[in-house]
């Protein structure tokens, strides 16, 4: 299976920059988006042979996630089940026979870590959500299911290690590279999940998925790797490819992909 994830930073804008063609060229079995920044009915896409599932933020023009799949999932969830965290459309979880596919747009801690408490609460709740799905415990409103592994992807808004951003020294303690956020990502991996890109490319430097629009950052490859595919450890041996597609433009993020033998 070929799986793709992309923070489009406004789908309506990217739709004017060739999104349909990019989508077709990837020919993904499942294609996940983050930061769609729209409400229901605000866009019409021609994506034949794919089912589409959307989570919208209550606030207009903000956040939002979507999943497009060639196969119809067994069920789809649009919330973690934590009321105060479920107003921003940050998750779409699709159950397939082989695994749960979870698309996530993790909250940004913001300048001076103004939203770090919310971010920490999200990280804990999201980790619990994925572990519960893996164990067959579905939040209220979902259908009971058997235990199965999890494939999660999206913009996690954290560079895990120094190798994952161009300028670690000057960014230490900033949003996306704070000890708190990096620690929570470590907790997620330690709970039984594998960073698929580092699994196959443990020492690759200069591999980034997000670049600031300022200071010619993308031209100079002064970026951050904050977009990931993680899999339950039991699936790690079935990962055949994990890539970052820095040659795909249209957003301040580029797509990342995973090929999985299932």
Short mmCIF file of N, CA, C and O in Angstrom, two decimals, residues 176-242:
data_model
loop_
_atom_site.label_atom_id
_atom_site.label_comp_id
_atom_site.label_asym_id
_atom_site.label_seq_id
_atom_site.Cartn_x
_atom_site.Cartn_y
_atom_site.Cartn_z
N UNK A 176 7.97 23.72 18.79
CA UNK A 176 8.37 22.70 17.84
C UNK A 176 9.70 22.06 18.16
O UNK A 176 10.04 21.02 17.59
N UNK A 177 10.48 22.69 19.07
CA UNK A 177 11.75 22.08 19.48
C UNK A 177 12.00 22.32 20.97
O UNK A 177 13.13 22.47 21.41
N UNK A 178 10.91 22.37 21.71
CA UNK A 178 11.03 22.50 23.16
C UNK A 178 11.25 21.12 23.77
O UNK A 178 10.89 20.09 23.19
N UNK A 179 11.84 21.11 24.96
CA UNK A 179 12.05 19.84 25.65
C UNK A 179 10.72 19.15 25.92
O UNK A 179 10.63 17.91 25.86
N UNK A 180 9.69 19.95 26.23
CA UNK A 180 8.38 19.37 26.54
C UNK A 180 7.81 18.62 25.34
O UNK A 180 7.35 17.47 25.46
N UNK A 181 7.83 19.26 24.17
CA UNK A 181 7.25 18.64 22.98
C UNK A 181 8.07 17.45 22.51
O UNK A 181 7.52 16.40 22.14
N UNK A 182 9.38 17.58 22.54
CA UNK A 182 10.24 16.47 22.14
C UNK A 182 10.07 15.29 23.09
O UNK A 182 10.06 14.13 22.67
N UNK A 183 9.89 15.60 24.37
CA UNK A 183 9.68 14.54 25.35
C UNK A 183 8.39 13.78 25.11
O UNK A 183 8.36 12.54 25.23
N UNK A 184 7.32 14.50 24.76
CA UNK A 184 6.05 13.83 24.48
C UNK A 184 6.15 12.95 23.24
O UNK A 184 5.54 11.88 23.16
N UNK A 185 6.93 13.40 22.24
CA UNK A 185 7.09 12.58 21.04
C UNK A 185 7.88 11.31 21.37
O UNK A 185 7.56 10.22 20.87
N UNK A 186 8.87 11.46 22.23
CA UNK A 186 9.60 10.28 22.70
C UNK A 186 8.66 9.31 23.42
O UNK A 186 8.72 8.09 23.21
N UNK A 187 7.76 9.85 24.25
CA UNK A 187 6.78 9.00 24.95
C UNK A 187 5.91 8.25 23.95
O UNK A 187 5.56 7.07 24.17
N UNK A 188 5.52 8.92 22.88
CA UNK A 188 4.69 8.26 21.86
C UNK A 188 5.44 7.10 21.23
O UNK A 188 4.90 5.99 21.10
N UNK A 189 6.69 7.32 20.84
CA UNK A 189 7.47 6.24 20.25
C UNK A 189 7.70 5.12 21.26
O UNK A 189 7.57 3.93 20.92
N UNK A 190 8.01 5.48 22.50
CA UNK A 190 8.28 4.47 23.52
C UNK A 190 7.04 3.65 23.86
O UNK A 190 7.15 2.55 24.41
N UNK A 191 5.87 4.18 23.53
CA UNK A 191 4.62 3.44 23.79
C UNK A 191 4.42 2.30 22.79
O UNK A 191 3.46 1.53 22.93
N UNK A 192 5.29 2.23 21.78
CA UNK A 192 5.22 1.10 20.85
C UNK A 192 5.05 1.48 19.40
O UNK A 192 4.43 0.71 18.63
N UNK A 193 5.60 2.64 19.01
CA UNK A 193 5.47 3.09 17.62
C UNK A 193 6.85 3.42 17.03
O UNK A 193 7.77 3.79 17.75
N UNK A 194 6.95 3.29 15.72
CA UNK A 194 8.21 3.44 15.00
C UNK A 194 8.14 4.61 14.04
O UNK A 194 7.17 4.71 13.27
N UNK A 195 9.14 5.48 14.06
CA UNK A 195 9.30 6.56 13.09
C UNK A 195 9.84 5.94 11.81
O UNK A 195 11.01 5.57 11.73
N UNK A 196 8.99 5.80 10.81
CA UNK A 196 9.36 5.00 9.63
C UNK A 196 10.49 5.63 8.82
O UNK A 196 11.31 4.91 8.25
N UNK A 197 10.55 6.97 8.76
CA UNK A 197 11.63 7.58 7.99
C UNK A 197 12.98 7.29 8.63
O UNK A 197 13.93 6.91 7.96
N UNK A 198 13.06 7.45 9.96
CA UNK A 198 14.33 7.17 10.63
C UNK A 198 14.65 5.69 10.67
O UNK A 198 15.81 5.29 10.76
N UNK A 199 13.63 4.85 10.58
CA UNK A 199 13.87 3.41 10.49
C UNK A 199 14.72 3.08 9.27
O UNK A 199 15.66 2.28 9.34
N UNK A 200 14.39 3.71 8.14
CA UNK A 200 15.08 3.42 6.89
C UNK A 200 16.21 4.39 6.58
O UNK A 200 17.09 4.07 5.77
N UNK A 201 16.18 5.57 7.20
CA UNK A 201 17.19 6.60 6.92
C UNK A 201 17.73 7.15 8.24
O UNK A 201 17.56 8.33 8.55
N UNK A 202 18.37 6.33 9.05
CA UNK A 202 18.71 6.73 10.42
C UNK A 202 19.66 7.91 10.52
O UNK A 202 19.61 8.66 11.50
N UNK A 203 20.52 8.10 9.53
CA UNK A 203 21.55 9.14 9.63
C UNK A 203 21.44 10.22 8.57
O UNK A 203 22.33 11.06 8.44
N UNK A 204 20.34 10.23 7.81
CA UNK A 204 20.22 11.20 6.72
C UNK A 204 20.01 12.61 7.27
O UNK A 204 19.08 12.85 8.05
N UNK A 205 20.85 13.54 6.85
CA UNK A 205 20.73 14.93 7.27
C UNK A 205 20.12 15.75 6.13
O UNK A 205 20.12 15.34 4.97
N UNK A 206 19.59 16.91 6.46
CA UNK A 206 19.00 17.79 5.46
C UNK A 206 17.67 17.29 4.92
O UNK A 206 17.21 17.77 3.88
N UNK A 207 17.04 16.35 5.64
CA UNK A 207 15.75 15.80 5.21
C UNK A 207 14.64 16.50 5.99
O UNK A 207 14.38 16.16 7.15
N UNK A 208 14.01 17.48 5.35
CA UNK A 208 13.03 18.32 6.03
C UNK A 208 11.70 18.32 5.28
O UNK A 208 11.66 18.09 4.08
N UNK A 209 10.62 18.59 6.02
CA UNK A 209 9.29 18.60 5.41
C UNK A 209 8.58 19.94 5.53
O UNK A 209 7.48 20.11 4.98
N UNK A 210 9.17 20.89 6.28
CA UNK A 210 8.58 22.22 6.45
C UNK A 210 9.67 23.27 6.44
O UNK A 210 10.75 23.06 7.01
N UNK A 211 9.36 24.39 5.76
CA UNK A 211 10.28 25.52 5.68
C UNK A 211 9.49 26.80 5.88
O UNK A 211 8.40 26.97 5.32
N UNK A 212 10.03 27.72 6.66
CA UNK A 212 9.41 29.02 6.82
C UNK A 212 9.32 29.72 5.47
O UNK A 212 10.16 29.52 4.59
N UNK A 213 8.30 30.57 5.32
CA UNK A 213 8.20 31.38 4.11
C UNK A 213 9.21 32.53 4.13
O UNK A 213 9.39 33.22 3.12
N UNK A 214 9.86 32.75 5.26
CA UNK A 214 10.80 33.87 5.39
C UNK A 214 12.24 33.44 5.11
O UNK A 214 12.58 32.26 5.16
N UNK A 215 13.06 34.42 4.78
CA UNK A 215 14.52 34.25 4.68
C UNK A 215 14.95 33.21 3.65
O UNK A 215 16.00 32.59 3.79
N UNK A 216 14.15 33.03 2.58
CA UNK A 216 14.50 32.04 1.54
C UNK A 216 14.79 30.67 2.15
O UNK A 216 15.70 29.95 1.70
N UNK A 217 14.02 30.31 3.17
CA UNK A 217 14.33 29.09 3.92
C UNK A 217 14.29 27.85 3.04
O UNK A 217 15.16 26.97 3.16
N UNK A 218 13.29 27.76 2.18
CA UNK A 218 13.21 26.54 1.36
C UNK A 218 14.32 26.49 0.33
O UNK A 218 14.92 25.42 0.09
N UNK A 219 14.63 27.62 -0.27
CA UNK A 219 15.72 27.67 -1.24
C UNK A 219 17.03 27.25 -0.59
O UNK A 219 17.87 26.57 -1.21
N UNK A 220 17.23 27.63 0.67
CA UNK A 220 18.45 27.30 1.39
C UNK A 220 18.35 26.00 2.18
O UNK A 220 19.30 25.62 2.88
N UNK A 221 17.22 25.34 2.06
CA UNK A 221 16.93 24.11 2.80
C UNK A 221 17.17 24.28 4.30
O UNK A 221 17.72 23.40 4.97
N UNK A 222 16.73 25.40 4.83
CA UNK A 222 16.78 25.64 6.28
C UNK A 222 15.42 25.24 6.84
O UNK A 222 14.56 26.08 7.10
N UNK A 223 15.23 23.93 6.98
CA UNK A 223 13.90 23.42 7.31
C UNK A 223 13.84 22.60 8.58
O UNK A 223 14.81 22.52 9.35
N UNK A 224 12.68 22.00 8.77
CA UNK A 224 12.38 21.14 9.92
C UNK A 224 11.69 19.88 9.40
O UNK A 224 10.88 19.95 8.47
N UNK A 225 11.94 18.74 10.02
CA UNK A 225 11.17 17.52 9.74
C UNK A 225 10.13 17.40 10.85
O UNK A 225 10.43 16.96 11.95
N UNK A 226 8.90 17.81 10.54
CA UNK A 226 7.83 17.76 11.54
C UNK A 226 6.62 16.95 11.05
O UNK A 226 5.63 16.84 11.75
N UNK A 227 6.73 16.40 9.84
CA UNK A 227 5.67 15.57 9.26
C UNK A 227 6.16 14.13 9.23
O UNK A 227 7.25 13.84 8.71
N UNK A 228 5.36 13.23 9.75
CA UNK A 228 5.82 11.86 10.01
C UNK A 228 4.79 10.82 9.56
O UNK A 228 3.60 11.09 9.50
N UNK A 229 5.31 9.62 9.34
CA UNK A 229 4.52 8.39 9.36
C UNK A 229 5.07 7.53 10.48
O UNK A 229 6.26 7.17 10.47
N UNK A 230 4.23 7.19 11.44
CA UNK A 230 4.58 6.27 12.51
C UNK A 230 3.72 5.02 12.37
O UNK A 230 2.56 5.11 11.96
N UNK A 231 4.28 3.88 12.72
CA UNK A 231 3.51 2.63 12.69
C UNK A 231 3.71 1.89 14.00
O UNK A 231 4.74 2.03 14.66
N UNK A 232 2.71 1.10 14.38
CA UNK A 232 2.90 0.18 15.50
C UNK A 232 4.14 -0.66 15.25
O UNK A 232 4.41 -1.08 14.11
N UNK A 233 4.90 -0.90 16.30
CA UNK A 233 6.18 -1.60 16.14
C UNK A 233 6.02 -2.92 15.38
O UNK A 233 6.92 -3.33 14.64
N UNK A 234 4.88 -3.57 15.54
CA UNK A 234 4.69 -4.86 14.88
C UNK A 234 4.63 -4.74 13.36
O UNK A 234 4.80 -5.74 12.64
N UNK A 235 4.42 -3.52 12.84
CA UNK A 235 4.40 -3.30 11.39
C UNK A 235 5.75 -2.85 10.84
O UNK A 235 5.90 -2.74 9.62
N UNK A 236 6.72 -2.60 11.70
CA UNK A 236 7.98 -2.02 11.25
C UNK A 236 8.66 -2.88 10.18
O UNK A 236 9.24 -2.35 9.22
N UNK A 237 8.57 -4.19 10.33
CA UNK A 237 9.23 -5.08 9.37
C UNK A 237 8.54 -5.06 8.01
O UNK A 237 9.10 -5.55 7.02
N UNK A 238 7.33 -4.47 7.94
CA UNK A 238 6.59 -4.42 6.68
C UNK A 238 6.73 -3.08 5.96
O UNK A 238 6.13 -2.87 4.91
N UNK A 239 7.55 -2.19 6.51
CA UNK A 239 7.81 -0.90 5.86
C UNK A 239 8.83 -1.10 4.75
O UNK A 239 9.96 -1.53 5.00
N UNK A 240 8.44 -0.80 3.52
CA UNK A 240 9.36 -0.99 2.39
C UNK A 240 9.94 0.32 1.88
O UNK A 240 10.99 0.32 1.23
N UNK A 241 9.28 1.45 2.15
CA UNK A 241 9.81 2.75 1.73
C UNK A 241 9.18 3.84 2.58
O UNK A 241 8.01 3.75 2.95
N UNK A 242 9.97 4.86 2.88
CA UNK A 242 9.49 6.05 3.59
C UNK A 242 10.23 7.24 3.00
O UNK A 242 11.46 7.28 3.05
#
